[in-house]
Amino acid sequence: DALVGNPAFGNSARFDGSGDYLQVPDSDDWGFGTEDFTIDFRMKFDANINTGFVGQSADGASTGNNQWYFSHNSADHMAYFYWKDGGVTNAYYGINWSPSADTWYHLALVRNGSNLYFFVNGVAQNVISIIPIGTRSLGNIAAPLRVGSAPDTSAPSMSGGLDEFRISKGIARWTSNFTPSTQEYTQDEYTKLLLHFNAYRYETTRTAYTTDAQGNTTTTTTDSLGLLRQETKDSQGRVIYHRERNGKIETNSGFEGE
């Protein structure tokens, strides 16, 4: 039920806190090993709640032995990064952070060698090292990646928005204060996941039907942006004209209608 709208810029994903999340298939790209990495995105809360931003869990429970997550806990006003692999906790960090509701923030989590950085709107935060990462390897967790939710039952799904979600491997994109980009990211050699959330709009649509003197029936579907798609069928149900918002146009295609 994740929606698209109310963006930081462009479009953005909208989660309603009732179990929504985006799931990405498992990949070796999420196993960072000892490499530098960066996870960054824009987000806003509808309310200051306990929520997960991203993670994986091979066990499906908060007590699992193979999981990692980046999350926020409103009870203690902290954001956390936690990684447990094969029953061993390889990294556990937190920052004190009390975000305001209905406000867009840029968050970045960066590993640079044995150091881990948290940035909020480009400003480095005071990091609490519960279990320092040191030279430990963050191995591949065999599970899908969840975006907009904790990977297990430890925190509810997000209520709010996400935009420009990016995972970079092999690079610490920032190690000191910076100014977050106001433009959509472009992919480079280090980018392993990049979500603009621009592709789809899930919203109420309207469909109208008209029939001309020759018996051709035209179906026109619109949403808040205007024409979504239009299709004309002849009296035998054959599609003779088809147009979509993305520019696709077919005429006299002759393929049978549904």
mmCIF file of C-alpha atoms in Angstrom:
data_model
loop_
_atom_site.group_PDB
_atom_site.id
_atom_site.type_symbol
_atom_site.label_atom_id
_atom_site.label_comp_id
_atom_site.label_asym_id
_atom_site.label_seq_id
_atom_site.Cartn_x
_atom_site.Cartn_y
_atom_site.Cartn_z
ATOM 1 C CA ASP A 1 0.000 0.000 0.000
ATOM 2 C CA ALA A 2 2.978 2.352 -0.311
ATOM 3 C CA LEU A 3 1.951 5.464 -2.231
ATOM 4 C CA VAL A 4 3.833 8.018 -4.285
ATOM 5 C CA GLY A 5 3.417 11.726 -3.602
ATOM 6 C CA ASN A 6 4.200 14.683 -1.298
ATOM 7 C CA PRO A 7 7.877 14.645 -2.304
ATOM 8 C CA ALA A 8 11.113 16.118 -1.060
ATOM 9 C CA PHE A 9 11.568 16.703 -4.794
ATOM 10 C CA GLY A 10 10.147 14.831 -7.775
ATOM 11 C CA ASN A 11 7.899 12.127 -6.325
ATOM 12 C CA SER A 12 8.453 10.161 -3.112
ATOM 13 C CA ALA A 13 7.264 6.973 -1.444
ATOM 14 C CA ARG A 14 4.519 7.380 1.136
ATOM 15 C CA PHE A 15 4.094 4.740 3.874
ATOM 16 C CA ASP A 16 1.044 4.714 6.164
ATOM 17 C CA GLY A 17 2.499 2.720 9.083
ATOM 18 C CA SER A 18 0.116 -0.221 8.715
ATOM 19 C CA GLY A 19 2.622 -2.775 7.425
ATOM 20 C CA ASP A 20 3.788 -1.035 4.246
ATOM 21 C CA TYR A 21 7.317 -1.592 2.995
ATOM 22 C CA LEU A 22 9.247 -2.012 -0.226
ATOM 23 C CA GLN A 23 11.005 -5.360 -0.607
ATOM 24 C CA VAL A 24 14.073 -5.800 -2.810
ATOM 25 C CA PRO A 25 15.430 -9.309 -3.635
ATOM 26 C CA ASP A 26 18.514 -10.495 -1.766
ATOM 27 C CA SER A 27 21.826 -9.516 -3.315
ATOM 28 C CA ASP A 28 25.532 -9.797 -2.535
ATOM 29 C CA ASP A 29 25.511 -5.999 -2.837
ATOM 30 C CA TRP A 30 24.032 -5.767 0.659
ATOM 31 C CA GLY A 31 26.947 -7.759 2.106
ATOM 32 C CA PHE A 32 29.413 -4.930 2.706
ATOM 33 C CA GLY A 33 32.211 -7.055 4.164
ATOM 34 C CA THR A 34 35.031 -4.771 5.323
ATOM 35 C CA GLU A 35 34.392 -2.228 2.543
ATOM 36 C CA ASP A 36 33.328 1.338 3.079
ATOM 37 C CA PHE A 37 29.637 1.952 2.430
ATOM 38 C CA THR A 38 27.025 4.705 2.541
ATOM 39 C CA ILE A 39 23.262 4.512 3.055
ATOM 40 C CA ASP A 40 21.492 7.821 2.545
ATOM 41 C CA PHE A 41 17.972 9.047 1.860
ATOM 42 C CA ARG A 42 15.454 11.784 2.528
ATOM 43 C CA MET A 43 12.625 11.078 4.946
ATOM 44 C CA LYS A 44 9.856 12.656 6.988
ATOM 45 C CA PHE A 45 7.631 11.289 9.730
ATOM 46 C CA ASP A 46 3.894 11.838 9.927
ATOM 47 C CA ALA A 47 4.492 11.488 13.656
ATOM 48 C CA ASN A 48 7.600 10.905 15.760
ATOM 49 C CA ILE A 49 7.302 7.140 16.041
ATOM 50 C CA ASN A 50 9.370 4.022 16.519
ATOM 51 C CA THR A 51 10.198 2.814 13.018
ATOM 52 C CA GLY A 52 12.682 1.002 10.812
ATOM 53 C CA PHE A 53 14.154 2.606 7.701
ATOM 54 C CA VAL A 54 15.919 -0.336 6.051
ATOM 55 C CA GLY A 55 17.377 -3.758 6.870
ATOM 56 C CA GLN A 56 17.464 -7.512 6.361
ATOM 57 C CA SER A 57 16.614 -10.437 8.607
ATOM 58 C CA ALA A 58 17.165 -14.114 7.810
ATOM 59 C CA ASP A 59 15.343 -15.092 11.012
ATOM 60 C CA GLY A 60 12.307 -12.822 10.950
ATOM 61 C CA ALA A 61 12.438 -11.966 14.647
ATOM 62 C CA SER A 62 14.033 -9.252 16.745
ATOM 63 C CA THR A 63 16.095 -11.912 18.541
ATOM 64 C CA GLY A 64 17.412 -13.351 15.267
ATOM 65 C CA ASN A 65 21.077 -14.202 14.799
ATOM 66 C CA ASN A 66 21.358 -12.901 11.229
ATOM 67 C CA GLN A 67 20.020 -9.406 10.671
ATOM 68 C CA TRP A 68 20.844 -5.735 10.306
ATOM 69 C CA TYR A 69 18.832 -2.548 10.420
ATOM 70 C CA PHE A 70 18.920 1.249 10.442
ATOM 71 C CA SER A 71 16.022 2.537 12.538
ATOM 72 C CA HIS A 72 14.622 5.215 14.841
ATOM 73 C CA ASN A 73 13.245 4.673 18.353
ATOM 74 C CA SER A 74 11.029 7.471 19.617
ATOM 75 C CA ALA A 75 10.954 6.092 23.172
ATOM 76 C CA ASP A 76 14.623 6.922 23.771
ATOM 77 C CA HIS A 77 14.869 9.556 20.996
ATOM 78 C CA MET A 78 17.644 7.735 19.182
ATOM 79 C CA ALA A 79 18.489 6.403 15.733
ATOM 80 C CA TYR A 80 20.346 3.085 15.592
ATOM 81 C CA PHE A 81 22.503 0.985 13.293
ATOM 82 C CA TYR A 82 22.774 -2.690 14.261
ATOM 83 C CA TRP A 83 24.408 -5.672 12.524
ATOM 84 C CA LYS A 84 24.362 -9.267 13.786
ATOM 85 C CA ASP A 85 25.802 -12.075 11.669
ATOM 86 C CA GLY A 86 25.983 -15.733 12.724
ATOM 87 C CA GLY A 87 24.944 -14.823 16.257
ATOM 88 C CA VAL A 88 27.765 -12.282 16.634
ATOM 89 C CA THR A 89 26.958 -8.561 16.904
ATOM 90 C CA ASN A 90 29.511 -6.884 14.656
ATOM 91 C CA ALA A 91 28.276 -3.298 14.966
ATOM 92 C CA TYR A 92 25.884 -1.393 17.217
ATOM 93 C CA TYR A 93 25.702 2.422 17.167
ATOM 94 C CA GLY A 94 23.254 5.145 18.068
ATOM 95 C CA ILE A 95 22.721 8.894 17.987
ATOM 96 C CA ASN A 96 20.426 11.118 20.015
ATOM 97 C CA TRP A 97 17.842 12.454 17.570
ATOM 98 C CA SER A 98 14.333 13.828 18.047
ATOM 99 C CA PRO A 99 12.944 14.707 14.609
ATOM 100 C CA SER A 100 9.880 16.871 14.107
ATOM 101 C CA ALA A 101 6.812 15.502 12.370
ATOM 102 C CA ASP A 102 6.021 16.550 8.800
ATOM 103 C CA THR A 103 9.575 17.778 8.177
ATOM 104 C CA TRP A 104 11.914 16.458 5.485
ATOM 105 C CA TYR A 105 15.394 15.363 6.625
ATOM 106 C CA HIS A 106 18.403 13.984 4.798
ATOM 107 C CA LEU A 107 19.935 11.050 6.695
ATOM 108 C CA ALA A 108 23.256 9.404 5.912
ATOM 109 C CA LEU A 109 24.995 6.435 7.506
ATOM 110 C CA VAL A 110 28.635 6.066 6.445
ATOM 111 C CA ARG A 111 31.360 3.536 7.172
ATOM 112 C CA ASN A 112 34.905 4.742 6.589
ATOM 113 C CA GLY A 113 37.378 2.062 7.682
ATOM 114 C CA SER A 114 36.854 1.484 11.392
ATOM 115 C CA ASN A 115 34.675 4.587 11.801
ATOM 116 C CA LEU A 116 30.924 4.949 11.461
ATOM 117 C CA TYR A 117 29.288 8.335 10.852
ATOM 118 C CA PHE A 118 25.700 9.543 11.117
ATOM 119 C CA PHE A 119 24.682 12.755 9.355
ATOM 120 C CA VAL A 120 21.391 14.641 9.662
ATOM 121 C CA ASN A 121 20.928 17.275 6.966
ATOM 122 C CA GLY A 122 24.654 17.058 6.279
ATOM 123 C CA VAL A 123 25.697 17.685 9.881
ATOM 124 C CA ALA A 124 27.798 15.012 11.629
ATOM 125 C CA GLN A 125 26.153 13.731 14.809
ATOM 126 C CA ASN A 126 27.737 12.660 18.088
ATOM 127 C CA VAL A 127 27.879 8.883 17.754
ATOM 128 C CA ILE A 128 27.399 6.489 20.665
ATOM 129 C CA SER A 129 29.536 3.390 19.985
ATOM 130 C CA ILE A 130 27.812 0.534 21.793
ATOM 131 C CA ILE A 131 29.739 -2.138 19.860
ATOM 132 C CA PRO A 132 32.331 -0.480 17.559
ATOM 133 C CA ILE A 133 32.663 -1.893 14.070
ATOM 134 C CA GLY A 134 36.475 -1.880 14.121
ATOM 135 C CA THR A 135 37.779 -4.031 11.288
ATOM 136 C CA ARG A 136 34.852 -6.465 11.438
ATOM 137 C CA SER A 137 33.260 -7.783 8.279
ATOM 138 C CA LEU A 138 29.549 -7.182 7.710
ATOM 139 C CA GLY A 139 28.648 -10.382 5.899
ATOM 140 C CA ASN A 140 25.855 -11.135 3.465
ATOM 141 C CA ILE A 141 22.513 -11.771 5.190
ATOM 142 C CA ALA A 142 20.507 -14.232 3.077
ATOM 143 C CA ALA A 143 17.193 -12.381 3.045
ATOM 144 C CA PRO A 144 15.309 -9.756 1.026
ATOM 145 C CA LEU A 145 16.051 -6.112 1.746
ATOM 146 C CA ARG A 146 13.179 -4.162 3.305
ATOM 147 C CA VAL A 147 12.903 -0.417 2.767
ATOM 148 C CA GLY A 148 10.476 1.605 4.892
ATOM 149 C CA SER A 149 10.304 -0.953 7.690
ATOM 150 C CA ALA A 150 12.329 -2.886 10.217
ATOM 151 C CA PRO A 151 13.318 -6.276 8.763
ATOM 152 C CA ASP A 152 11.653 -8.114 11.674
ATOM 153 C CA THR A 153 9.094 -7.464 14.394
ATOM 154 C CA SER A 154 11.291 -5.121 16.478
ATOM 155 C CA ALA A 155 9.734 -1.924 15.098
ATOM 156 C CA PRO A 156 6.617 -1.056 13.094
ATOM 157 C CA SER A 157 6.715 0.020 9.483
ATOM 158 C CA MET A 158 7.250 3.654 8.694
ATOM 159 C CA SER A 159 4.509 6.290 8.761
ATOM 160 C CA GLY A 160 5.778 9.058 6.514
ATOM 161 C CA GLY A 161 7.766 9.582 3.336
ATOM 162 C CA LEU A 162 11.034 8.398 1.759
ATOM 163 C CA ASP A 163 12.821 9.870 -1.228
ATOM 164 C CA GLU A 164 16.142 9.441 -3.075
ATOM 165 C CA PHE A 165 17.028 6.237 -1.260
ATOM 166 C CA ARG A 166 20.559 5.106 -2.129
ATOM 167 C CA ILE A 167 22.933 2.348 -1.041
ATOM 168 C CA SER A 168 26.581 2.774 -2.076
ATOM 169 C CA LYS A 169 29.257 0.103 -1.622
ATOM 170 C CA GLY A 170 33.007 0.702 -1.717
ATOM 171 C CA ILE A 171 32.833 4.394 -0.882
ATOM 172 C CA ALA A 172 32.425 6.626 2.174
ATOM 173 C CA ARG A 173 30.625 9.484 0.438
ATOM 174 C CA TRP A 174 31.038 11.876 3.382
ATOM 175 C CA THR A 175 33.260 11.978 6.456
ATOM 176 C CA SER A 176 32.665 15.634 7.405
ATOM 177 C CA ASN A 177 29.802 18.112 7.205
ATOM 178 C CA PHE A 178 28.301 18.613 3.743
ATOM 179 C CA THR A 179 25.361 20.184 1.949
ATOM 180 C CA PRO A 180 22.826 17.555 0.781
ATOM 181 C CA SER A 181 22.010 17.618 -2.910
ATOM 182 C CA THR A 182 18.798 19.307 -4.006
ATOM 183 C CA GLN A 183 18.769 17.312 -7.243
ATOM 184 C CA GLU A 184 18.003 13.665 -7.909
ATOM 185 C CA TYR A 185 21.056 11.423 -7.737
ATOM 186 C CA THR A 186 22.630 9.848 -10.797
ATOM 187 C CA GLN A 187 24.080 6.360 -10.666
ATOM 188 C CA ASP A 188 27.838 5.786 -10.503
ATOM 189 C CA GLU A 189 30.095 2.751 -10.123
ATOM 190 C CA TYR A 190 29.484 2.592 -6.357
ATOM 191 C CA THR A 191 25.694 2.809 -6.491
ATOM 192 C CA LYS A 192 24.077 -0.552 -5.712
ATOM 193 C CA LEU A 193 20.514 0.627 -5.133
ATOM 194 C CA LEU A 194 18.939 3.934 -6.142
ATOM 195 C CA LEU A 195 15.220 4.599 -5.667
ATOM 196 C CA HIS A 196 13.783 7.866 -7.000
ATOM 197 C CA PHE A 197 10.163 6.725 -6.446
ATOM 198 C CA ASN A 198 9.147 8.523 -9.632
ATOM 199 C CA ALA A 199 7.889 5.608 -11.703
ATOM 200 C CA TYR A 200 4.337 5.159 -10.482
ATOM 201 C CA ARG A 201 1.486 7.091 -8.911
ATOM 202 C CA TYR A 202 -1.040 5.082 -6.889
ATOM 203 C CA GLU A 203 -4.151 7.203 -6.636
ATOM 204 C CA THR A 204 -7.790 7.425 -7.632
ATOM 205 C CA THR A 205 -8.338 7.166 -11.388
ATOM 206 C CA ARG A 206 -11.403 7.919 -13.493
ATOM 207 C CA THR A 207 -12.482 5.964 -16.550
ATOM 208 C CA ALA A 208 -14.903 7.175 -19.246
ATOM 209 C CA TYR A 209 -16.393 5.187 -22.136
ATOM 210 C CA THR A 210 -17.629 6.609 -25.470
ATOM 211 C CA THR A 211 -18.962 4.918 -28.632
ATOM 212 C CA ASP A 212 -18.909 6.523 -32.072
ATOM 213 C CA ALA A 213 -21.252 6.037 -35.039
ATOM 214 C CA GLN A 214 -19.115 3.176 -36.403
ATOM 215 C CA GLY A 215 -19.462 1.209 -33.166
ATOM 216 C CA ASN A 216 -15.888 1.887 -32.000
ATOM 217 C CA THR A 217 -15.631 2.139 -28.211
ATOM 218 C CA THR A 218 -13.010 4.386 -26.603
ATOM 219 C CA THR A 219 -11.930 3.913 -22.999
ATOM 220 C CA THR A 220 -10.142 6.919 -21.452
ATOM 221 C CA THR A 221 -8.492 6.729 -18.023
ATOM 222 C CA THR A 222 -7.270 9.863 -16.247
ATOM 223 C CA ASP A 223 -5.781 10.798 -12.865
ATOM 224 C CA SER A 224 -4.684 14.073 -11.264
ATOM 225 C CA LEU A 225 -1.933 14.516 -13.876
ATOM 226 C CA GLY A 226 -4.329 14.145 -16.800
ATOM 227 C CA LEU A 227 -4.451 11.369 -19.383
ATOM 228 C CA LEU A 228 -3.131 8.031 -18.136
ATOM 229 C CA ARG A 229 -4.150 5.811 -21.060
ATOM 230 C CA GLN A 230 -6.664 5.712 -23.907
ATOM 231 C CA GLU A 231 -7.724 2.755 -26.021
ATOM 232 C CA THR A 232 -10.187 2.356 -28.882
ATOM 233 C CA LYS A 233 -11.678 -0.988 -29.931
ATOM 234 C CA ASP A 234 -13.818 -1.731 -32.968
ATOM 235 C CA SER A 235 -17.116 -3.582 -32.842
ATOM 236 C CA GLN A 236 -15.285 -6.931 -32.948
ATOM 237 C CA GLY A 237 -13.146 -6.116 -29.919
ATOM 238 C CA ARG A 238 -9.934 -5.447 -31.843
ATOM 239 C CA VAL A 239 -7.742 -2.631 -30.604
ATOM 240 C CA ILE A 240 -7.343 -0.027 -33.331
ATOM 241 C CA TYR A 241 -5.755 2.749 -31.250
ATOM 242 C CA HIS A 242 -3.815 2.759 -27.991
ATOM 243 C CA ARG A 243 -2.075 5.675 -26.260
ATOM 244 C CA GLU A 244 -0.309 5.970 -22.891
ATOM 245 C CA ARG A 245 1.065 8.885 -20.883
ATOM 246 C CA ASN A 246 4.624 7.611 -21.313
ATOM 247 C CA GLY A 247 4.401 8.297 -25.039
ATOM 248 C CA LYS A 248 3.541 4.823 -26.299
ATOM 249 C CA ILE A 249 1.121 5.021 -29.253
ATOM 250 C CA GLU A 250 -0.134 2.122 -31.375
ATOM 251 C CA THR A 251 -2.573 2.394 -34.271
ATOM 252 C CA ASN A 252 -4.281 -0.360 -36.259
ATOM 253 C CA SER A 253 -2.457 -2.859 -34.083
ATOM 254 C CA GLY A 254 -5.046 -5.546 -34.695
ATOM 255 C CA PHE A 255 -4.379 -7.466 -31.487
ATOM 256 C CA GLU A 256 -7.475 -8.787 -29.808
ATOM 257 C CA GLY A 257 -8.952 -7.010 -26.836
ATOM 258 C CA GLU A 258 -9.476 -8.613 -23.479
#
